[in-house]
């Protein structure tokens, strides 16, 4: 009898151990499958992010070349410009370029490629510096097209990139070039905020395989190093998959991904080439720590582990029931997480596809409209300078032409302001100075009266961006009063906010449109882009502020926090 009891005990223990082992194995397999699902979803998200970042960077790089092109138009079409006029024109264009990327240096060379004029942030003159041996100069001499340099330590002892544009005369002879130098990290890193994806790194390499933008880490400083350098490869554990990813990008393939174990842990990498005029200039890589990917499900997995070990003690009475319910529970959790991730992917792909489409549209507009528009503007200014004795009718014609050009430029700027991801640089600034700048740059009809505030406030904001918002709102108010009315600008404050209000005596906003006016591409104007108010909303929200529209009277109110 005792012997049979012992045999029964042993059989029960063996059954418990076997059942627990089977359940543990099933759990590990299910957890592995769940992580596989999360990994697959992350790769899909990163592909979409890469596409959006690529389009955003390409759009801004094209804009840089177009701004430099505009400068060369003055030199090509007007050999009579004196030095002071050249300086004023260059300074005006540099202000436009600084909206895209803060520049360290602007320069102009003669036909021997010696610098004859420069604007330098450190106020150190570069006049006389010979650039003829630079690689980008040699490329321009061969192609007669703009060129982007590789990353290099520049004249300020800091890492930088140079963009140069050829000055070509009427006989198609190269007469020199204009160019800018800027910090690549400052330019590229801001494109990483396009999406809400949990990306730890945005890495940029030039076409010499040199890192020109990368986050700081405690083990290695990537900036200036090449992909194939020994210390870089050691950090990447000489991973062949990462090498294949990079070589695939160099061959124009943007569909690869790599899971790499670096010195800082396991990462997923996806990348894409960045092109300007069909020529690959840079490579954008997103690297994401896999720990951050699994964090969404980690709490559920931890709970499941506790449940598993707690219920293991009760296996004697419920082995079969537990196995069935546990497996069903895990499958249901996996289904829920999969549905959630599918929804995120669908929403994100829609967002990134729209952004990519608008970015492509912006680049096309910049190329197809800004260039001929700048030629018209330059020609008009030259004609006025060369003909000082104009009749009143001729002056009026030139003024109408200038107004038409300004209106078209404003519509182009609305599109470009919407797609640019310009960083916010806050500083104390007097509102009175901003409103003076705005009013000097917009056309106010004679029958429209603008009442400025009777007080002043010192705002903590990015003055360039908030001036864009105020200019947009004032132009809309001028259109609303139909060139005959009153526009009032008012200032007030609360304990935590500064408040700017722009009221007009126009007919108001239809109630059915009041909730839609800040949506991209929504417009009721035949000549509108539908992006002006959307841009205003984006800029105000980047300042952690609020913008609202109201009727009776028609007013747009901006609330900007006093402290960040």
JSON list of N, CA, C and O in Angstrom, two decimals, residues 346-395:
[
{"chain": "A", "resi": 346, "resn": "UNK", "atom": "N", "xyz": [-1.57, 52.49, -39.65]},
{"chain": "A", "resi": 346, "resn": "UNK", "atom": "CA", "xyz": [-2.46, 53.08, -40.64]},
{"chain": "A", "resi": 346, "resn": "UNK", "atom": "C", "xyz": [-2.52, 54.60, -40.48]},
{"chain": "A", "resi": 346, "resn": "UNK", "atom": "O", "xyz": [-2.43, 55.36, -41.45]},
{"chain": "A", "resi": 347, "resn": "UNK", "atom": "N", "xyz": [-2.65, 55.05, -39.21]},
{"chain": "A", "resi": 347, "resn": "UNK", "atom": "CA", "xyz": [-2.73, 56.49, -38.94]},
{"chain": "A", "resi": 347, "resn": "UNK", "atom": "C", "xyz": [-1.42, 57.17, -39.30]},
{"chain": "A", "resi": 347, "resn": "UNK", "atom": "O", "xyz": [-1.41, 58.23, -39.92]},
{"chain": "A", "resi": 348, "resn": "UNK", "atom": "N", "xyz": [-0.31, 56.54, -38.93]},
{"chain": "A", "resi": 348, "resn": "UNK", "atom": "CA", "xyz": [0.99, 57.17, -39.18]},
{"chain": "A", "resi": 348, "resn": "UNK", "atom": "C", "xyz": [1.32, 57.21, -40.66]},
{"chain": "A", "resi": 348, "resn": "UNK", "atom": "O", "xyz": [1.83, 58.20, -41.18]},
{"chain": "A", "resi": 349, "resn": "UNK", "atom": "N", "xyz": [1.02, 56.08, -41.37]},
{"chain": "A", "resi": 349, "resn": "UNK", "atom": "CA", "xyz": [1.30, 56.07, -42.80]},
{"chain": "A", "resi": 349, "resn": "UNK", "atom": "C", "xyz": [0.51, 57.15, -43.51]},
{"chain": "A", "resi": 349, "resn": "UNK", "atom": "O", "xyz": [1.00, 57.80, -44.43]},
{"chain": "A", "resi": 350, "resn": "UNK", "atom": "N", "xyz": [-0.75, 57.34, -43.10]},
{"chain": "A", "resi": 350, "resn": "UNK", "atom": "CA", "xyz": [-1.57, 58.38, -43.70]},
{"chain": "A", "resi": 350, "resn": "UNK", "atom": "C", "xyz": [-0.93, 59.75, -43.47]},
{"chain": "A", "resi": 350, "resn": "UNK", "atom": "O", "xyz": [-0.82, 60.57, -44.37]},
{"chain": "A", "resi": 351, "resn": "UNK", "atom": "N", "xyz": [-0.49, 59.98, -42.22]},
{"chain": "A", "resi": 351, "resn": "UNK", "atom": "CA", "xyz": [0.13, 61.26, -41.87]},
{"chain": "A", "resi": 351, "resn": "UNK", "atom": "C", "xyz": [1.42, 61.48, -42.65]},
{"chain": "A", "resi": 351, "resn": "UNK", "atom": "O", "xyz": [1.64, 62.53, -43.23]},
{"chain": "A", "resi": 352, "resn": "UNK", "atom": "N", "xyz": [2.29, 60.46, -42.70]},
{"chain": "A", "resi": 352, "resn": "UNK", "atom": "CA", "xyz": [3.58, 60.62, -43.35]},
{"chain": "A", "resi": 352, "resn": "UNK", "atom": "C", "xyz": [3.43, 60.73, -44.86]},
{"chain": "A", "resi": 352, "resn": "UNK", "atom": "O", "xyz": [4.16, 61.46, -45.52]},
{"chain": "A", "resi": 353, "resn": "UNK", "atom": "N", "xyz": [2.46, 60.00, -45.43]},
{"chain": "A", "resi": 353, "resn": "UNK", "atom": "CA", "xyz": [2.23, 60.10, -46.87]},
{"chain": "A", "resi": 353, "resn": "UNK", "atom": "C", "xyz": [1.77, 61.50, -47.26]},
{"chain": "A", "resi": 353, "resn": "UNK", "atom": "O", "xyz": [2.18, 62.06, -48.27]},
{"chain": "A", "resi": 354, "resn": "UNK", "atom": "N", "xyz": [0.86, 62.09, -46.41]},
{"chain": "A", "resi": 354, "resn": "UNK", "atom": "CA", "xyz": [0.41, 63.46, -46.68]},
{"chain": "A", "resi": 354, "resn": "UNK", "atom": "C", "xyz": [1.57, 64.43, -46.59]},
{"chain": "A", "resi": 354, "resn": "UNK", "atom": "O", "xyz": [1.73, 65.32, -47.40]},
{"chain": "A", "resi": 355, "resn": "UNK", "atom": "N", "xyz": [2.42, 64.23, -45.53]},
{"chain": "A", "resi": 355, "resn": "UNK", "atom": "CA", "xyz": [3.55, 65.12, -45.35]},
{"chain": "A", "resi": 355, "resn": "UNK", "atom": "C", "xyz": [4.52, 65.00, -46.52]},
{"chain": "A", "resi": 355, "resn": "UNK", "atom": "O", "xyz": [5.03, 65.99, -47.03]},
{"chain": "A", "resi": 356, "resn": "UNK", "atom": "N", "xyz": [4.76, 63.76, -46.96]},
{"chain": "A", "resi": 356, "resn": "UNK", "atom": "CA", "xyz": [5.67, 63.54, -48.08]},
{"chain": "A", "resi": 356, "resn": "UNK", "atom": "C", "xyz": [5.12, 64.19, -49.35]},
{"chain": "A", "resi": 356, "resn": "UNK", "atom": "O", "xyz": [5.86, 64.80, -50.12]},
{"chain": "A", "resi": 357, "resn": "UNK", "atom": "N", "xyz": [3.80, 64.05, -49.57]},
{"chain": "A", "resi": 357, "resn": "UNK", "atom": "CA", "xyz": [3.18, 64.64, -50.76]},
{"chain": "A", "resi": 357, "resn": "UNK", "atom": "C", "xyz": [3.29, 66.15, -50.74]},
{"chain": "A", "resi": 357, "resn": "UNK", "atom": "O", "xyz": [3.62, 66.79, -51.75]},
{"chain": "A", "resi": 358, "resn": "UNK", "atom": "N", "xyz": [3.02, 66.76, -49.57]},
{"chain": "A", "resi": 358, "resn": "UNK", "atom": "CA", "xyz": [3.11, 68.22, -49.46]},
{"chain": "A", "resi": 358, "resn": "UNK", "atom": "C", "xyz": [4.56, 68.67, -49.61]},
{"chain": "A", "resi": 358, "resn": "UNK", "atom": "O", "xyz": [4.84, 69.69, -50.23]},
{"chain": "A", "resi": 359, "resn": "UNK", "atom": "N", "xyz": [5.51, 67.88, -49.03]},
{"chain": "A", "resi": 359, "resn": "UNK", "atom": "CA", "xyz": [6.92, 68.22, -49.19]},
{"chain": "A", "resi": 359, "resn": "UNK", "atom": "C", "xyz": [7.35, 68.20, -50.64]},
{"chain": "A", "resi": 359, "resn": "UNK", "atom": "O", "xyz": [8.07, 69.08, -51.12]},
{"chain": "A", "resi": 360, "resn": "UNK", "atom": "N", "xyz": [6.89, 67.19, -51.38]},
{"chain": "A", "resi": 360, "resn": "UNK", "atom": "CA", "xyz": [7.21, 67.10, -52.80]},
{"chain": "A", "resi": 360, "resn": "UNK", "atom": "C", "xyz": [6.59, 68.28, -53.56]},
{"chain": "A", "resi": 360, "resn": "UNK", "atom": "O", "xyz": [7.20, 68.86, -54.45]},
{"chain": "A", "resi": 361, "resn": "UNK", "atom": "N", "xyz": [5.33, 68.62, -53.20]},
{"chain": "A", "resi": 361, "resn": "UNK", "atom": "CA", "xyz": [4.66, 69.77, -53.82]},
{"chain": "A", "resi": 361, "resn": "UNK", "atom": "C", "xyz": [5.44, 71.05, -53.55]},
{"chain": "A", "resi": 361, "resn": "UNK", "atom": "O", "xyz": [5.63, 71.88, -54.44]},
{"chain": "A", "resi": 362, "resn": "UNK", "atom": "N", "xyz": [5.93, 71.21, -52.30]},
{"chain": "A", "resi": 362, "resn": "UNK", "atom": "CA", "xyz": [6.68, 72.42, -51.95]},
{"chain": "A", "resi": 362, "resn": "UNK", "atom": "C", "xyz": [7.93, 72.54, -52.79]},
{"chain": "A", "resi": 362, "resn": "UNK", "atom": "O", "xyz": [8.27, 73.62, -53.28]},
{"chain": "A", "resi": 363, "resn": "UNK", "atom": "N", "xyz": [8.66, 71.44, -52.94]},
{"chain": "A", "resi": 363, "resn": "UNK", "atom": "CA", "xyz": [9.89, 71.46, -53.73]},
{"chain": "A", "resi": 363, "resn": "UNK", "atom": "C", "xyz": [9.58, 71.83, -55.18]},
{"chain": "A", "resi": 363, "resn": "UNK", "atom": "O", "xyz": [10.31, 72.59, -55.81]},
{"chain": "A", "resi": 364, "resn": "UNK", "atom": "N", "xyz": [8.48, 71.28, -55.71]},
{"chain": "A", "resi": 364, "resn": "UNK", "atom": "CA", "xyz": [8.11, 71.56, -57.10]},
{"chain": "A", "resi": 364, "resn": "UNK", "atom": "C", "xyz": [7.73, 73.04, -57.26]},
{"chain": "A", "resi": 364, "resn": "UNK", "atom": "O", "xyz": [8.10, 73.69, -58.23]},
{"chain": "A", "resi": 365, "resn": "UNK", "atom": "N", "xyz": [6.97, 73.55, -56.27]},
{"chain": "A", "resi": 365, "resn": "UNK", "atom": "CA", "xyz": [6.59, 74.96, -56.33]},
{"chain": "A", "resi": 365, "resn": "UNK", "atom": "C", "xyz": [7.83, 75.85, -56.28]},
{"chain": "A", "resi": 365, "resn": "UNK", "atom": "O", "xyz": [7.96, 76.80, -57.06]},
{"chain": "A", "resi": 366, "resn": "UNK", "atom": "N", "xyz": [8.75, 75.51, -55.36]},
{"chain": "A", "resi": 366, "resn": "UNK", "atom": "CA", "xyz": [9.98, 76.30, -55.24]},
{"chain": "A", "resi": 366, "resn": "UNK", "atom": "C", "xyz": [10.74, 76.32, -56.56]},
{"chain": "A", "resi": 366, "resn": "UNK", "atom": "O", "xyz": [11.28, 77.35, -56.97]},
{"chain": "A", "resi": 367, "resn": "UNK", "atom": "N", "xyz": [10.78, 75.20, -57.22]},
{"chain": "A", "resi": 367, "resn": "UNK", "atom": "CA", "xyz": [11.55, 75.10, -58.46]},
{"chain": "A", "resi": 367, "resn": "UNK", "atom": "C", "xyz": [10.82, 75.76, -59.63]},
{"chain": "A", "resi": 367, "resn": "UNK", "atom": "O", "xyz": [11.40, 76.51, -60.41]},
{"chain": "A", "resi": 368, "resn": "UNK", "atom": "N", "xyz": [9.51, 75.49, -59.74]},
{"chain": "A", "resi": 368, "resn": "UNK", "atom": "CA", "xyz": [8.76, 75.92, -60.92]},
{"chain": "A", "resi": 368, "resn": "UNK", "atom": "C", "xyz": [8.27, 77.37, -60.83]},
{"chain": "A", "resi": 368, "resn": "UNK", "atom": "O", "xyz": [8.01, 77.98, -61.86]},
{"chain": "A", "resi": 369, "resn": "UNK", "atom": "N", "xyz": [8.12, 77.90, -59.62]},
{"chain": "A", "resi": 369, "resn": "UNK", "atom": "CA", "xyz": [7.58, 79.25, -59.48]},
{"chain": "A", "resi": 369, "resn": "UNK", "atom": "C", "xyz": [8.59, 80.26, -58.97]},
{"chain": "A", "resi": 369, "resn": "UNK", "atom": "O", "xyz": [8.67, 81.38, -59.47]},
{"chain": "A", "resi": 370, "resn": "UNK", "atom": "N", "xyz": [9.38, 79.88, -57.97]},
{"chain": "A", "resi": 370, "resn": "UNK", "atom": "CA", "xyz": [10.25, 80.87, -57.34]},
{"chain": "A", "resi": 370, "resn": "UNK", "atom": "C", "xyz": [11.34, 81.35, -58.30]},
{"chain": "A", "resi": 370, "resn": "UNK", "atom": "O", "xyz": [11.70, 82.53, -58.30]},
{"chain": "A", "resi": 371, "resn": "UNK", "atom": "N", "xyz": [11.88, 80.43, -59.12]},
{"chain": "A", "resi": 371, "resn": "UNK", "atom": "CA", "xyz": [12.95, 80.85, -60.02]},
{"chain": "A", "resi": 371, "resn": "UNK", "atom": "C", "xyz": [12.49, 81.88, -61.04]},
{"chain": "A", "resi": 371, "resn": "UNK", "atom": "O", "xyz": [13.07, 82.96, -61.15]},
{"chain": "A", "resi": 372, "resn": "UNK", "atom": "N", "xyz": [11.43, 81.59, -61.83]},
{"chain": "A", "resi": 372, "resn": "UNK", "atom": "CA", "xyz": [10.98, 82.64, -62.77]},
{"chain": "A", "resi": 372, "resn": "UNK", "atom": "C", "xyz": [10.46, 83.88, -62.06]},
{"chain": "A", "resi": 372, "resn": "UNK", "atom": "O", "xyz": [10.62, 85.00, -62.57]},
{"chain": "A", "resi": 373, "resn": "UNK", "atom": "N", "xyz": [9.87, 83.71, -60.88]},
{"chain": "A", "resi": 373, "resn": "UNK", "atom": "CA", "xyz": [9.38, 84.87, -60.13]},
{"chain": "A", "resi": 373, "resn": "UNK", "atom": "C", "xyz": [10.55, 85.77, -59.71]},
{"chain": "A", "resi": 373, "resn": "UNK", "atom": "O", "xyz": [10.45, 87.00, -59.77]},
{"chain": "A", "resi": 374, "resn": "UNK", "atom": "N", "xyz": [11.65, 85.14, -59.30]},
{"chain": "A", "resi": 374, "resn": "UNK", "atom": "CA", "xyz": [12.82, 85.95, -58.90]},
{"chain": "A", "resi": 374, "resn": "UNK", "atom": "C", "xyz": [13.41, 86.68, -60.09]},
{"chain": "A", "resi": 374, "resn": "UNK", "atom": "O", "xyz": [13.89, 87.81, -59.96]},
{"chain": "A", "resi": 375, "resn": "UNK", "atom": "N", "xyz": [13.37, 86.05, -61.27]},
{"chain": "A", "resi": 375, "resn": "UNK", "atom": "CA", "xyz": [13.88, 86.71, -62.47]},
{"chain": "A", "resi": 375, "resn": "UNK", "atom": "C", "xyz": [13.02, 87.94, -62.79]},
{"chain": "A", "resi": 375, "resn": "UNK", "atom": "O", "xyz": [13.54, 89.02, -63.10]},
{"chain": "A", "resi": 376, "resn": "UNK", "atom": "N", "xyz": [11.68, 87.80, -62.68]},
{"chain": "A", "resi": 376, "resn": "UNK", "atom": "CA", "xyz": [10.78, 88.92, -62.93]},
{"chain": "A", "resi": 376, "resn": "UNK", "atom": "C", "xyz": [11.07, 90.06, -61.93]},
{"chain": "A", "resi": 376, "resn": "UNK", "atom": "O", "xyz": [11.13, 91.24, -62.29]},
{"chain": "A", "resi": 377, "resn": "UNK", "atom": "N", "xyz": [11.23, 89.67, -60.65]},
{"chain": "A", "resi": 377, "resn": "UNK", "atom": "CA", "xyz": [11.47, 90.68, -59.62]},
{"chain": "A", "resi": 377, "resn": "UNK", "atom": "C", "xyz": [12.79, 91.41, -59.86]},
{"chain": "A", "resi": 377, "resn": "UNK", "atom": "O", "xyz": [12.85, 92.65, -59.78]},
{"chain": "A", "resi": 378, "resn": "UNK", "atom": "N", "xyz": [13.85, 90.65, -60.18]},
{"chain": "A", "resi": 378, "resn": "UNK", "atom": "CA", "xyz": [15.16, 91.26, -60.42]},
{"chain": "A", "resi": 378, "resn": "UNK", "atom": "C", "xyz": [15.09, 92.20, -61.63]},
{"chain": "A", "resi": 378, "resn": "UNK", "atom": "O", "xyz": [15.59, 93.32, -61.59]},
{"chain": "A", "resi": 379, "resn": "UNK", "atom": "N", "xyz": [14.46, 91.73, -62.71]},
{"chain": "A", "resi": 379, "resn": "UNK", "atom": "CA", "xyz": [14.36, 92.54, -63.92]},
{"chain": "A", "resi": 379, "resn": "UNK", "atom": "C", "xyz": [13.62, 93.84, -63.65]},
{"chain": "A", "resi": 379, "resn": "UNK", "atom": "O", "xyz": [14.01, 94.92, -64.11]},
{"chain": "A", "resi": 380, "resn": "UNK", "atom": "N", "xyz": [12.52, 93.75, -62.89]},
{"chain": "A", "resi": 380, "resn": "UNK", "atom": "CA", "xyz": [11.74, 94.94, -62.56]},
{"chain": "A", "resi": 380, "resn": "UNK", "atom": "C", "xyz": [12.57, 95.94, -61.76]},
{"chain": "A", "resi": 380, "resn": "UNK", "atom": "O", "xyz": [12.56, 97.15, -62.03]},
{"chain": "A", "resi": 381, "resn": "UNK", "atom": "N", "xyz": [13.32, 95.44, -60.77]},
{"chain": "A", "resi": 381, "resn": "UNK", "atom": "CA", "xyz": [14.14, 96.33, -59.94]},
{"chain": "A", "resi": 381, "resn": "UNK", "atom": "C", "xyz": [15.25, 96.98, -60.76]},
{"chain": "A", "resi": 381, "resn": "UNK", "atom": "O", "xyz": [15.58, 98.16, -60.58]},
{"chain": "A", "resi": 382, "resn": "UNK", "atom": "N", "xyz": [15.83, 96.19, -61.68]},
{"chain": "A", "resi": 382, "resn": "UNK", "atom": "CA", "xyz": [16.91, 96.73, -62.52]},
{"chain": "A", "resi": 382, "resn": "UNK", "atom": "C", "xyz": [16.37, 97.84, -63.43]},
{"chain": "A", "resi": 382, "resn": "UNK", "atom": "O", "xyz": [16.98, 98.90, -63.60]},
{"chain": "A", "resi": 383, "resn": "UNK", "atom": "N", "xyz": [15.20, 97.60, -64.03]},
{"chain": "A", "resi": 383, "resn": "UNK", "atom": "CA", "xyz": [14.60, 98.61, -64.91]},
{"chain": "A", "resi": 383, "resn": "UNK", "atom": "C", "xyz": [14.33, 99.91, -64.15]},
{"chain": "A", "resi": 383, "resn": "UNK", "atom": "O", "xyz": [14.53, 101.01, -64.69]},
{"chain": "A", "resi": 384, "resn": "UNK", "atom": "N", "xyz": [13.87, 99.79, -62.90]},
{"chain": "A", "resi": 384, "resn": "UNK", "atom": "CA", "xyz": [13.61, 101.00, -62.11]},
{"chain": "A", "resi": 384, "resn": "UNK", "atom": "C", "xyz": [14.90, 101.73, -61.77]},
{"chain": "A", "resi": 384, "resn": "UNK", "atom": "O", "xyz": [14.95, 102.96, -61.79]},
{"chain": "A", "resi": 385, "resn": "UNK", "atom": "N", "xyz": [15.96, 100.95, -61.46]},
{"chain": "A", "resi": 385, "resn": "UNK", "atom": "CA", "xyz": [17.24, 101.59, -61.13]},
{"chain": "A", "resi": 385, "resn": "UNK", "atom": "C", "xyz": [17.85, 102.29, -62.33]},
{"chain": "A", "resi": 385, "resn": "UNK", "atom": "O", "xyz": [18.49, 103.33, -62.21]},
{"chain": "A", "resi": 386, "resn": "UNK", "atom": "N", "xyz": [17.65, 101.71, -63.52]},
{"chain": "A", "resi": 386, "resn": "UNK", "atom": "CA", "xyz": [18.26, 102.28, -64.72]},
{"chain": "A", "resi": 386, "resn": "UNK", "atom": "C", "xyz": [17.41, 103.39, -65.33]},
{"chain": "A", "resi": 386, "resn": "UNK", "atom": "O", "xyz": [17.86, 104.08, -66.25]},
{"chain": "A", "resi": 387, "resn": "UNK", "atom": "N", "xyz": [16.17, 103.55, -64.87]},
{"chain": "A", "resi": 387, "resn": "UNK", "atom": "CA", "xyz": [15.27, 104.59, -65.39]},
{"chain": "A", "resi": 387, "resn": "UNK", "atom": "C", "xyz": [14.72, 105.39, -64.21]},
{"chain": "A", "resi": 387, "resn": "UNK", "atom": "O", "xyz": [13.65, 105.08, -63.67]},
{"chain": "A", "resi": 388, "resn": "UNK", "atom": "N", "xyz": [15.45, 106.42, -63.85]},
{"chain": "A", "resi": 388, "resn": "UNK", "atom": "CA", "xyz": [15.06, 107.21, -62.69]},
{"chain": "A", "resi": 388, "resn": "UNK", "atom": "C", "xyz": [13.92, 108.19, -62.99]},
{"chain": "A", "resi": 388, "resn": "UNK", "atom": "O", "xyz": [13.17, 108.58, -62.10]},
{"chain": "A", "resi": 389, "resn": "UNK", "atom": "N", "xyz": [13.77, 108.59, -64.25]},
{"chain": "A", "resi": 389, "resn": "UNK", "atom": "CA", "xyz": [12.77, 109.60, -64.61]},
{"chain": "A", "resi": 389, "resn": "UNK", "atom": "C", "xyz": [11.50, 108.93, -65.12]},
{"chain": "A", "resi": 389, "resn": "UNK", "atom": "O", "xyz": [11.14, 109.02, -66.31]},
{"chain": "A", "resi": 390, "resn": "UNK", "atom": "N", "xyz": [10.81, 108.23, -64.25]},
{"chain": "A", "resi": 390, "resn": "UNK", "atom": "CA", "xyz": [9.59, 107.53, -64.62]},
{"chain": "A", "resi": 390, "resn": "UNK", "atom": "C", "xyz": [8.38, 108.43, -64.43]},
{"chain": "A", "resi": 390, "resn": "UNK", "atom": "O", "xyz": [8.33, 109.25, -63.49]},
{"chain": "A", "resi": 391, "resn": "UNK", "atom": "N", "xyz": [7.40, 108.28, -65.31]},
{"chain": "A", "resi": 391, "resn": "UNK", "atom": "CA", "xyz": [6.15, 109.03, -65.14]},
{"chain": "A", "resi": 391, "resn": "UNK", "atom": "C", "xyz": [5.34, 108.41, -64.01]},
{"chain": "A", "resi": 391, "resn": "UNK", "atom": "O", "xyz": [5.62, 107.29, -63.57]},
{"chain": "A", "resi": 392, "resn": "UNK", "atom": "N", "xyz": [4.33, 109.12, -63.54]},
{"chain": "A", "resi": 392, "resn": "UNK", "atom": "CA", "xyz": [3.49, 108.60, -62.46]},
{"chain": "A", "resi": 392, "resn": "UNK", "atom": "C", "xyz": [2.79, 107.32, -62.87]},
{"chain": "A", "resi": 392, "resn": "UNK", "atom": "O", "xyz": [2.64, 106.40, -62.07]},
{"chain": "A", "resi": 393, "resn": "UNK", "atom": "N", "xyz": [2.36, 107.26, -64.13]},
{"chain": "A", "resi": 393, "resn": "UNK", "atom": "CA", "xyz": [1.69, 106.05, -64.62]},
{"chain": "A", "resi": 393, "resn": "UNK", "atom": "C", "xyz": [2.66, 104.86, -64.64]},
{"chain": "A", "resi": 393, "resn": "UNK", "atom": "O", "xyz": [2.28, 103.74, -64.27]},
{"chain": "A", "resi": 394, "resn": "UNK", "atom": "N", "xyz": [3.91, 105.11, -65.05]},
{"chain": "A", "resi": 394, "resn": "UNK", "atom": "CA", "xyz": [4.91, 104.03, -65.08]},
{"chain": "A", "resi": 394, "resn": "UNK", "atom": "C", "xyz": [5.24, 103.57, -63.65]},
{"chain": "A", "resi": 394, "resn": "UNK", "atom": "O", "xyz": [5.39, 102.37, -63.39]},
{"chain": "A", "resi": 395, "resn": "UNK", "atom": "N", "xyz": [5.34, 104.54, -62.72]},
{"chain": "A", "resi": 395, "resn": "UNK", "atom": "CA", "xyz": [5.58, 104.17, -61.33]},
{"chain": "A", "resi": 395, "resn": "UNK", "atom": "C", "xyz": [4.44, 103.32, -60.78]},
{"chain": "A", "resi": 395, "resn": "UNK", "atom": "O", "xyz": [4.65, 102.36, -60.05]}
]
